[in-house]
Every structure is written in C-alpha cells, then in structure tokens.
Coordinates of C-alpha atoms in Angstrom, one line a residue:
Chain A
M34 CA 13.6 107.9 157.2
G35 CA 11.8 105.4 159.3
K36 CA 13.2 102.6 161.4
A37 CA 14.2 99.4 159.7
K38 CA 14.8 96.2 161.5
I39 CA 18.4 95.2 161.0
E40 CA 19.7 91.7 161.2
M41 CA 22.0 90.9 164.1
K42 CA 25.1 89.7 162.4
K43 CA 28.4 91.2 161.6
I44 CA 28.3 94.0 159.0
E45 CA 30.4 92.8 156.1
D46 CA 31.2 96.2 154.6
N47 CA 34.3 97.6 156.3
K48 CA 33.3 101.2 156.1
M49 CA 29.8 100.7 157.2
R50 CA 30.9 98.6 160.1
N51 CA 33.3 101.3 161.3
I52 CA 30.6 104.0 161.0
T53 CA 28.2 101.8 163.0
F54 CA 30.8 101.1 165.6
H55 CA 31.6 104.7 166.2
K56 CA 28.0 105.8 166.4
R57 CA 26.9 102.9 168.6
K58 CA 30.0 103.2 170.8
R59 CA 29.2 106.8 171.6
G60 CA 25.6 106.0 172.5
F61 CA 26.7 103.0 174.4
L62 CA 29.2 104.8 176.6
K63 CA 26.7 107.5 177.3
K64 CA 24.3 104.9 178.5
A65 CA 27.0 103.4 180.7
I66 CA 27.8 106.7 182.3
E67 CA 24.1 107.4 182.9
L68 CA 23.6 103.9 184.4
S69 CA 26.6 104.2 186.8
E70 CA 25.7 107.8 187.9
L71 CA 21.9 107.3 188.3
C72 CA 22.2 104.0 190.1
G73 CA 25.5 104.6 191.9
K74 CA 27.0 101.4 190.4
Q75 CA 30.6 100.9 189.6
M76 CA 31.4 99.8 186.1
I77 CA 34.2 98.7 183.9
I78 CA 33.9 98.2 180.2
F79 CA 36.4 96.9 177.7
I80 CA 35.8 96.9 174.0
W81 CA 38.5 95.3 172.0
D82 CA 38.9 96.1 168.3
K83 CA 40.8 93.0 167.1
E84 CA 41.4 94.3 163.6
K85 CA 43.0 97.6 164.7
N86 CA 44.3 96.1 167.9
K87 CA 42.8 99.0 169.8
L88 CA 41.2 98.7 173.3
V89 CA 38.4 101.0 174.4
H90 CA 38.2 101.2 178.1
Y91 CA 35.7 102.9 180.4
Q92 CA 35.8 102.8 184.2
S93 CA 33.2 104.7 186.2
N94 CA 35.2 104.9 189.3
P95 CA 39.0 105.1 189.7
D96 CA 39.1 102.9 192.8
F97 CA 37.1 100.0 191.3
N98 CA 39.5 97.1 191.5
L99 CA 38.6 93.6 190.4
K100 CA 41.2 92.0 192.6
Chain B
M156 CA 3.7 110.5 179.0
G157 CA 6.3 112.6 177.3
K158 CA 10.0 112.6 177.9
A159 CA 11.3 114.6 180.9
K160 CA 14.9 115.5 181.2
I161 CA 16.3 113.9 184.3
E162 CA 19.2 115.1 186.3
M163 CA 22.3 113.0 186.2
K164 CA 22.9 112.2 189.8
K165 CA 22.3 109.3 192.0
I166 CA 18.6 108.5 192.6
E167 CA 18.1 108.8 196.3
D168 CA 15.0 106.7 196.7
N169 CA 16.1 103.1 197.1
K170 CA 13.1 101.5 195.3
M171 CA 13.2 103.9 192.4
R172 CA 16.9 103.4 192.0
N173 CA 16.6 99.6 191.9
I174 CA 13.8 99.9 189.3
T175 CA 15.9 102.3 187.2
F176 CA 18.9 100.0 187.5
H177 CA 17.0 96.9 186.3
K178 CA 15.4 98.6 183.4
R179 CA 18.5 100.3 182.2
K180 CA 20.7 97.3 182.8
R181 CA 18.5 95.3 180.4
G182 CA 18.6 97.9 177.7
F183 CA 22.3 98.5 178.2
L184 CA 23.2 94.8 177.9
K185 CA 21.0 94.5 174.8
K186 CA 23.0 97.4 173.3
A187 CA 26.2 95.7 174.3
I188 CA 25.3 92.5 172.6
E189 CA 24.2 94.3 169.4
L190 CA 27.4 96.4 169.3
S191 CA 29.6 93.3 169.6
E192 CA 27.6 91.3 167.1
L193 CA 27.2 94.0 164.5
C194 CA 30.7 95.3 164.6
G195 CA 32.5 92.0 165.5
K196 CA 34.1 93.5 168.6
Q197 CA 34.9 91.7 171.7
M198 CA 33.6 93.1 174.9
I199 CA 33.7 92.6 178.6
I200 CA 31.5 94.5 181.0
F201 CA 31.4 94.4 184.8
I202 CA 28.8 96.2 186.8
W203 CA 29.4 96.1 190.5
D204 CA 26.5 96.6 192.9
K205 CA 28.3 97.6 196.0
E206 CA 25.2 97.7 198.3
K207 CA 24.2 94.1 197.5
N208 CA 27.8 93.0 196.8
K209 CA 26.6 91.6 193.4
L210 CA 28.6 91.6 190.2
V211 CA 27.0 91.6 186.8
H212 CA 29.3 90.3 184.2
Y213 CA 29.0 90.1 180.4
Q214 CA 31.5 88.8 178.0
S215 CA 30.8 88.7 174.3
N216 CA 33.4 86.1 173.5
P217 CA 34.6 83.2 175.7
D218 CA 38.2 83.5 174.6
F219 CA 38.6 87.2 175.2
N220 CA 41.4 87.3 177.7
L221 CA 42.8 90.5 179.1
K222 CA 46.2 89.1 179.9

C-alpha cells in the first residue's frame, strides 16, 4: 500500500479515529522522548481526550516545574 | 544517504544539537497539529530550552484550561 495524502480534518468514524489516535500517539510520544533526550530539552505534553475524559501526560524530567 | 541508527543520548556538539533540535521540533509540532486535528484531541506542549531560557509553547485549542 502506498502513501495517500489525507485531509487534515477530524475523522468522523469513531472506530477509525480511535485507531488513528492510538497509532499516532505512540509515534508522537516516541518522537517527544527522542527530542528531549537528543537535545537535552525538558518537555511537558498533555493530550486531553474530551470524549473519554482521559488525560495523557508526558514529562521528560521530573523536576520541570512551570511555576 | 541511508538511514543510520543513532544513539539516544544528548548530542554533545552544540551546533549539531541546535540543528537537530530545530529540525525535529518542526516535525514534532507538525505531528502534534495533525494528531489534534485528525482525532479532535486537545493538546498542550511545552518545550523548555534551559540553556537559552526559551520556552516553546503549543496549544491546540485556546480554551483548553488545565485547572
């Protein structure tokens, strides 16, 4: 299967959207970890799933405090 | 040029580290925007550059409030 250009709008189909989210979330968090480790940057990421009321949280460094 | 496996540790060379950071940051934020748009998720990202005391901030949705 080749690459198809996909339109950048919310995926309407619930099941497809969940699958896309879980796949992309994985790759995205991998990229985040790589970025923070390679470049020595501190990162905080929040992804909020409004429908399920679930929060995904990644923090590269335990002592990164926004205050 | 093929793909070479790189070790996941902080890049020692200052210039190389900055280049890597800017390249990866771009791709990373693109992925973030795509993830939030495709899946209808709300996201907040902070990347803190300690050396330059600069904060990169991305927020998918203006009314995403952590409180």
